[in-house]
């Protein structure tokens, strides 16, 4: 471990997330799941990213291996970007963590979670989790404010000051498989997902071999104007219930249950596949299978997982 990484780990072990935060409250050969049985495989970096209009366009989303989309207070959306194969120079805007994030992150081996803060009663819970929380109070030199945007939508992370290098694909202990598409499926030009106060549309681009993302009616682009187009989009139907936490206005935070089983829709190669998902415990990745139990492979490239309320 480098001296910087060792120093960071020492500070985190001392309970460094307990301080208040800023104002915020395939195209290829099939391969098996990447979870190994040989112990630690490296730490992924997970970053909580703002997704309201004032935060867009975001920076560094295109470098993520996985982008999770979750519902937060007021029916809005927030993103969690997971980095394993490469670390971008900058990621953001960074925002606060939620209780659901903790269950979702337990599938990884002691991940690093970058976030701006959390609800006061949640911070001690985060400190006890098997992860390394990194807020601006923990690693001040890893964050900066962009004067081109207004606070709190202008906090950015320099990932290279949190992790010395990307851990590699083996750290993605998600249970995902990559390879040829399953048999069957239905041709799909686009798919829309709605939250009470947010909506996403994924439109297939044959030229880019990906699903171009539209958020709240506006194309989702990188900071330099390139359209985001993940190779695979998973609409995963889960139970979204009220948690015991709330924001400063008294709005209760939704809790997205990612352990259990249910149905999902896998979009890849211009086709929609109705599948089932199963995650027995929080330490497990999520397994996606066809109706007859065969594993479902994703297209090589970025994966977006959109958590939607099961009917």
Short mmCIF file of C-alpha atoms in Angstrom, two decimals:
data_model
loop_
_atom_site.label_atom_id
_atom_site.label_comp_id
_atom_site.label_asym_id
_atom_site.label_seq_id
_atom_site.Cartn_x
_atom_site.Cartn_y
_atom_site.Cartn_z
CA UNK A 1 0.00 0.00 0.00
CA UNK A 2 1.33 3.48 -0.81
CA UNK A 3 2.05 5.97 1.95
CA UNK A 4 -0.93 8.07 0.82
CA UNK A 5 -3.27 5.08 0.84
CA UNK A 6 -1.96 3.97 4.24
CA UNK A 7 -2.50 7.42 5.70
CA UNK A 8 -6.00 7.56 4.31
CA UNK A 9 -6.86 4.12 5.66
CA UNK A 10 -5.57 5.13 9.12
CA UNK A 11 -7.67 8.29 9.19
CA UNK A 12 -10.75 6.40 8.04
CA UNK A 13 -10.28 3.76 10.71
CA UNK A 14 -10.51 6.55 13.25
CA UNK A 15 -14.13 7.21 12.29
CA UNK A 16 -13.58 10.09 9.93
CA UNK A 17 -17.07 10.25 8.42
CA UNK A 18 -18.63 11.48 11.62
CA UNK A 19 -18.13 15.18 10.90
CA UNK A 20 -20.84 17.32 9.33
CA UNK A 21 -20.82 17.62 5.53
CA UNK A 22 -21.33 20.63 3.32
CA UNK A 23 -24.83 22.02 2.86
CA UNK A 24 -26.80 19.12 1.36
CA UNK A 25 -28.78 18.14 3.86
CA UNK A 26 -20.83 -7.73 -25.33
CA UNK A 27 -20.10 -8.33 -27.64
CA UNK A 28 -17.42 -10.82 -26.69
CA UNK A 29 -16.61 -14.16 -25.14
CA UNK A 30 -18.75 -15.21 -22.20
CA UNK A 31 -16.95 -15.14 -18.88
CA UNK A 32 -18.09 -16.10 -15.39
CA UNK A 33 -18.94 -13.64 -12.64
CA UNK A 34 -15.89 -11.75 -11.43
CA UNK A 35 -16.18 -12.52 -7.70
CA UNK A 36 -13.14 -14.50 -6.57
CA UNK A 37 -12.59 -16.85 -3.64
CA UNK A 38 -9.05 -15.72 -2.93
CA UNK A 39 -9.76 -12.85 -0.56
CA UNK A 40 -9.35 -9.15 -1.24
CA UNK A 41 -9.29 -8.24 -4.92
CA UNK A 42 -8.92 -4.49 -4.57
CA UNK A 43 -11.18 -1.62 -3.61
CA UNK A 44 -13.64 -0.14 -6.04
CA UNK A 45 -14.47 3.55 -5.83
CA UNK A 46 -18.14 4.45 -5.52
CA UNK A 47 -19.14 8.10 -5.84
CA UNK A 48 -22.55 9.59 -5.02
CA UNK A 49 -23.39 11.96 -7.86
CA UNK A 50 -25.95 14.75 -8.02
CA UNK A 51 -28.58 14.43 -10.75
CA UNK A 52 -30.81 17.49 -10.57
CA UNK A 53 -30.79 19.96 -13.46
CA UNK A 54 -28.42 22.36 -11.70
CA UNK A 55 -25.81 19.58 -11.43
CA UNK A 56 -25.73 18.67 -15.12
CA UNK A 57 -23.70 17.99 -17.11
CA UNK A 58 -21.83 15.73 -14.72
CA UNK A 59 -18.14 14.95 -15.01
CA UNK A 60 -16.60 11.47 -15.07
CA UNK A 61 -19.79 9.44 -15.55
CA UNK A 62 -18.57 8.04 -18.86
CA UNK A 63 -15.59 6.38 -17.13
CA UNK A 64 -17.74 4.42 -14.65
CA UNK A 65 -18.12 0.66 -15.05
CA UNK A 66 -21.57 0.77 -13.45
CA UNK A 67 -24.02 3.59 -12.83
CA UNK A 68 -26.77 2.87 -10.31
CA UNK A 69 -29.87 5.09 -10.41
CA UNK A 70 -31.93 5.42 -7.24
CA UNK A 71 -34.90 7.45 -6.04
CA UNK A 72 -34.35 10.01 -3.28
CA UNK A 73 -36.49 12.56 -1.44
CA UNK A 74 -39.17 14.39 -3.37
CA UNK A 75 -39.25 11.68 -6.05
CA UNK A 76 -35.94 12.94 -7.51
CA UNK A 77 -33.04 10.76 -8.62
CA UNK A 78 -29.43 10.36 -7.58
CA UNK A 79 -26.61 8.32 -9.09
CA UNK A 80 -23.92 6.07 -7.68
CA UNK A 81 -21.03 5.62 -10.10
CA UNK A 82 -18.73 2.62 -9.56
CA UNK A 83 -15.13 2.71 -10.82
CA UNK A 84 -12.86 -0.34 -11.12
CA UNK A 85 -11.18 -0.49 -14.53
CA UNK A 86 -10.19 3.18 -14.75
CA UNK A 87 -10.23 6.33 -12.65
CA UNK A 88 -11.14 9.61 -14.35
CA UNK A 89 -9.32 12.80 -13.44
CA UNK A 90 -12.47 14.33 -11.93
CA UNK A 91 -15.92 13.12 -10.82
CA UNK A 92 -18.93 15.10 -9.75
CA UNK A 93 -20.85 16.94 -8.58
CA UNK A 94 -20.58 14.83 -5.41
CA UNK A 95 -23.59 14.70 -3.07
CA UNK A 96 -24.73 12.96 0.09
CA UNK A 97 -25.13 9.27 0.89
CA UNK A 98 -28.34 7.38 1.68
CA UNK A 99 -29.11 4.32 3.80
CA UNK A 100 -29.80 2.21 0.69
CA UNK A 101 -26.22 2.75 -0.47
CA UNK A 102 -24.89 0.70 2.42
CA UNK A 103 -26.77 -2.46 1.47
CA UNK A 104 -25.88 -2.02 -2.19
CA UNK A 105 -22.16 -1.59 -1.43
CA UNK A 106 -21.80 -4.69 0.75
CA UNK A 107 -21.35 -6.77 -2.41
CA UNK A 108 -17.88 -5.24 -2.82
CA UNK A 109 -14.72 -5.88 -0.80
CA UNK A 110 -14.38 -2.86 1.51
CA UNK A 111 -15.25 -0.25 -1.13
CA UNK A 112 -14.28 3.40 -0.93
CA UNK A 113 -17.40 5.59 -0.86
CA UNK A 114 -16.94 9.24 -1.78
CA UNK A 115 -19.82 11.45 -0.64
CA UNK A 116 -20.40 14.98 0.61
CA UNK A 117 -22.00 14.04 3.92
CA UNK A 118 -25.18 12.41 5.18
CA UNK A 119 -28.11 12.86 7.52
CA UNK A 120 -26.73 13.26 11.05
CA UNK A 121 -28.18 10.04 12.45
CA UNK A 122 -26.93 8.05 9.46
CA UNK A 123 -23.26 9.07 9.81
CA UNK A 124 -22.53 6.74 12.78
CA UNK A 125 -24.14 3.89 10.82
CA UNK A 126 -21.86 4.56 7.86
CA UNK A 127 -18.83 4.56 10.20
CA UNK A 128 -19.67 0.98 11.24
CA UNK A 129 -20.04 -0.34 7.71
CA UNK A 130 -17.35 -2.44 5.96
CA UNK A 131 -16.37 0.44 3.71
CA UNK A 132 -14.08 3.46 3.72
CA UNK A 133 -16.08 6.66 3.66
CA UNK A 134 -14.33 9.69 2.20
CA UNK A 135 -15.92 13.11 2.68
CA UNK A 136 -14.28 16.53 2.22
CA UNK A 137 -13.56 16.47 5.96
CA UNK A 138 -11.64 13.21 5.57
CA UNK A 139 -9.58 14.11 2.50
CA UNK A 140 -9.77 17.85 1.95
CA UNK A 141 -7.21 17.87 -0.86
CA UNK A 142 -9.24 15.30 -2.83
CA UNK A 143 -12.17 17.71 -3.29
CA UNK A 144 -12.66 21.15 -4.78
CA UNK A 145 -15.47 23.56 -5.59
CA UNK A 146 -16.16 24.52 -9.21
CA UNK A 147 -17.02 28.21 -9.38
CA UNK A 148 -18.95 27.60 -12.61
CA UNK A 149 -21.83 26.06 -10.65
CA UNK A 150 -23.69 27.08 -7.52
CA UNK A 151 -23.41 25.30 -4.18
CA UNK A 152 -24.27 22.57 -3.28
CA UNK A 153 -24.06 21.38 -6.91
CA UNK A 154 -20.38 22.21 -7.38
CA UNK A 155 -18.36 19.78 -5.24
CA UNK A 156 -15.95 17.62 -7.26
CA UNK A 157 -13.64 14.70 -6.42
CA UNK A 158 -10.15 13.95 -7.70
CA UNK A 159 -10.23 10.11 -7.59
CA UNK A 160 -6.45 9.78 -7.89
CA UNK A 161 -6.10 11.37 -4.45
CA UNK A 162 -8.37 8.73 -2.92
CA UNK A 163 -7.12 5.56 -4.63
CA UNK A 164 -3.59 5.17 -6.00
CA UNK A 165 -4.87 3.26 -9.04
CA UNK A 166 -7.90 1.50 -10.46
CA UNK A 167 -8.23 -1.98 -8.87
CA UNK A 168 -9.20 -3.76 -12.09
CA UNK A 169 -12.17 -5.75 -13.28
CA UNK A 170 -11.84 -8.47 -10.63
CA UNK A 171 -12.97 -5.94 -8.00
CA UNK A 172 -16.42 -5.78 -9.63
CA UNK A 173 -17.92 -8.48 -7.44
CA UNK A 174 -21.42 -7.83 -8.77
CA UNK A 175 -22.41 -11.22 -10.17
CA UNK A 176 -22.80 -9.67 -13.63
CA UNK A 177 -21.86 -11.77 -16.68
CA UNK A 178 -20.75 -10.44 -20.05
CA UNK A 179 -21.00 -12.17 -23.39
CA UNK A 180 -23.49 -13.09 -26.14
CA UNK A 181 -27.12 -12.03 -25.72
CA UNK A 182 -29.64 -14.60 -24.49
CA UNK A 183 -31.99 -16.16 -26.99
CA UNK A 184 -35.27 -14.43 -27.72
CA UNK A 185 -36.11 -10.95 -26.56
CA UNK A 186 -38.16 -8.21 -28.16
CA UNK A 187 -36.78 -5.50 -30.46
CA UNK A 188 -36.80 -2.18 -28.59
CA UNK A 189 -36.10 1.29 -29.91
CA UNK A 190 -36.37 2.99 -26.51
CA UNK A 191 -37.41 2.48 -22.91
CA UNK A 192 -38.65 5.08 -20.42
CA UNK A 193 -38.49 4.88 -16.61
CA UNK A 194 -40.31 7.39 -14.41
CA UNK A 195 -39.91 8.42 -10.79
CA UNK A 196 -42.41 10.84 -9.19
CA UNK A 197 -40.19 13.85 -10.08
CA UNK A 198 -37.65 12.42 -12.54
CA UNK A 199 -37.67 10.46 -15.78
CA UNK A 200 -35.16 8.62 -17.93
CA UNK A 201 -35.33 7.51 -21.54
CA UNK A 202 -32.85 5.08 -23.09
CA UNK A 203 -32.81 5.10 -26.91
CA UNK A 204 -30.92 2.49 -28.90
CA UNK A 205 -28.17 3.74 -31.20
CA UNK A 206 -27.02 1.12 -33.69
CA UNK A 207 -24.08 3.31 -34.66
CA UNK A 208 -22.80 3.59 -31.09
CA UNK A 209 -23.94 0.13 -30.00
CA UNK A 210 -25.40 1.67 -26.89
CA UNK A 211 -28.49 3.23 -25.31
CA UNK A 212 -28.36 7.02 -25.45
CA UNK A 213 -29.52 8.48 -22.15
CA UNK A 214 -32.05 11.29 -21.76
CA UNK A 215 -32.76 12.68 -18.29
CA UNK A 216 -35.85 14.78 -17.61
CA UNK A 217 -36.27 15.37 -21.34
CA UNK A 218 -32.69 16.55 -21.93
CA UNK A 219 -29.84 14.51 -23.50
CA UNK A 220 -27.42 13.29 -20.83
CA UNK A 221 -23.95 14.36 -21.88
CA UNK A 222 -20.46 14.55 -20.47
CA UNK A 223 -18.86 17.84 -19.48
CA UNK A 224 -17.41 18.10 -22.99
CA UNK A 225 -20.75 17.45 -24.68
CA UNK A 226 -20.53 13.74 -25.56
CA UNK A 227 -23.77 11.78 -25.22
CA UNK A 228 -23.72 8.96 -22.67
CA UNK A 229 -24.66 5.60 -24.22
CA UNK A 230 -24.22 2.56 -21.95
CA UNK A 231 -23.99 -0.82 -23.68
CA UNK A 232 -26.47 -2.38 -21.24
CA UNK A 233 -29.36 -0.93 -19.27
CA UNK A 234 -31.05 -2.93 -16.52
CA UNK A 235 -34.42 -1.80 -15.22
CA UNK A 236 -34.58 -3.69 -11.94
CA UNK A 237 -37.95 -3.82 -10.17
CA UNK A 238 -37.51 -3.62 -6.40
CA UNK A 239 -39.39 -2.60 -3.29
CA UNK A 240 -38.91 1.09 -2.55
CA UNK A 241 -40.18 1.85 0.94
CA UNK A 242 -39.94 4.69 3.42
CA UNK A 243 -36.81 4.67 5.58
CA UNK A 244 -36.37 6.05 9.09
CA UNK A 245 -34.31 8.99 7.83
CA UNK A 246 -35.42 12.31 6.38
CA UNK A 247 -34.01 15.52 4.96
CA UNK A 248 -34.01 18.97 6.61
CA UNK A 249 -37.49 19.63 5.25
CA UNK A 250 -38.89 16.49 6.86
CA UNK A 251 -39.18 14.51 3.62
CA UNK A 252 -38.53 10.85 4.39
CA UNK A 253 -35.81 9.15 2.40
CA UNK A 254 -36.90 6.23 0.23
CA UNK A 255 -35.13 2.94 0.97
CA UNK A 256 -34.40 0.83 -2.11
CA UNK A 257 -34.27 -2.87 -1.23
CA UNK A 258 -31.63 -4.57 -3.38
CA UNK A 259 -31.49 -7.89 -1.51
CA UNK A 260 -34.15 -10.41 -2.48
CA UNK A 261 -35.55 -11.39 -5.84
CA UNK A 262 -37.86 -10.10 -8.52
CA UNK A 263 -38.15 -9.23 -12.16
CA UNK A 264 -36.05 -7.00 -14.39
CA UNK A 265 -35.70 -5.87 -17.97
CA UNK A 266 -32.29 -6.12 -19.64
CA UNK A 267 -31.73 -3.84 -22.63
CA UNK A 268 -28.84 -4.71 -24.92
CA UNK A 269 -28.14 -4.80 -28.66
CA UNK A 270 -31.42 -3.05 -29.45
CA UNK A 271 -33.41 -5.78 -27.72
CA UNK A 272 -35.35 -6.06 -24.46
CA UNK A 273 -35.18 -9.25 -22.38
CA UNK A 274 -37.56 -10.00 -19.51
CA UNK A 275 -35.50 -11.68 -16.78
CA UNK A 276 -35.43 -12.48 -13.10
CA UNK A 277 -32.97 -11.18 -10.52
CA UNK A 278 -31.79 -12.72 -7.28
CA UNK A 279 -29.48 -11.48 -4.55
CA UNK A 280 -29.70 -13.80 -1.52
CA UNK A 281 -27.68 -11.67 0.91
CA UNK A 282 -26.06 -8.25 0.92
CA UNK A 283 -22.63 -9.90 0.53
CA UNK A 284 -23.74 -11.42 -2.79
CA UNK A 285 -23.78 -9.89 -6.24
CA UNK A 286 -27.02 -9.87 -8.21
CA UNK A 287 -27.64 -12.79 -10.53
CA UNK A 288 -29.83 -12.27 -13.61
CA UNK A 289 -31.42 -15.29 -15.28
CA UNK A 290 -33.95 -16.10 -17.99
CA UNK A 291 -37.32 -17.53 -17.04
CA UNK A 292 -35.89 -21.04 -17.37
CA UNK A 293 -32.94 -20.26 -15.10
CA UNK A 294 -30.15 -19.65 -17.63
CA UNK A 295 -27.65 -16.88 -16.78
CA UNK A 296 -28.13 -13.63 -18.70
CA UNK A 297 -25.01 -11.97 -20.09
CA UNK A 298 -24.62 -8.23 -20.59
CA UNK A 299 -22.97 -6.49 -23.54
CA UNK A 300 -19.35 -5.48 -22.98
CA UNK A 301 -19.17 -1.91 -21.77
CA UNK A 302 -20.84 0.36 -19.25
CA UNK A 303 -23.93 -0.88 -17.40
CA UNK A 304 -26.68 1.32 -16.00
CA UNK A 305 -28.93 -0.23 -13.34
CA UNK A 306 -32.13 1.73 -12.78
CA UNK A 307 -34.03 0.75 -9.63
CA UNK A 308 -37.77 1.05 -10.27
CA UNK A 309 -40.71 0.40 -7.94
CA UNK A 310 -42.14 -3.09 -8.36
CA UNK A 311 -45.87 -3.08 -8.98
#
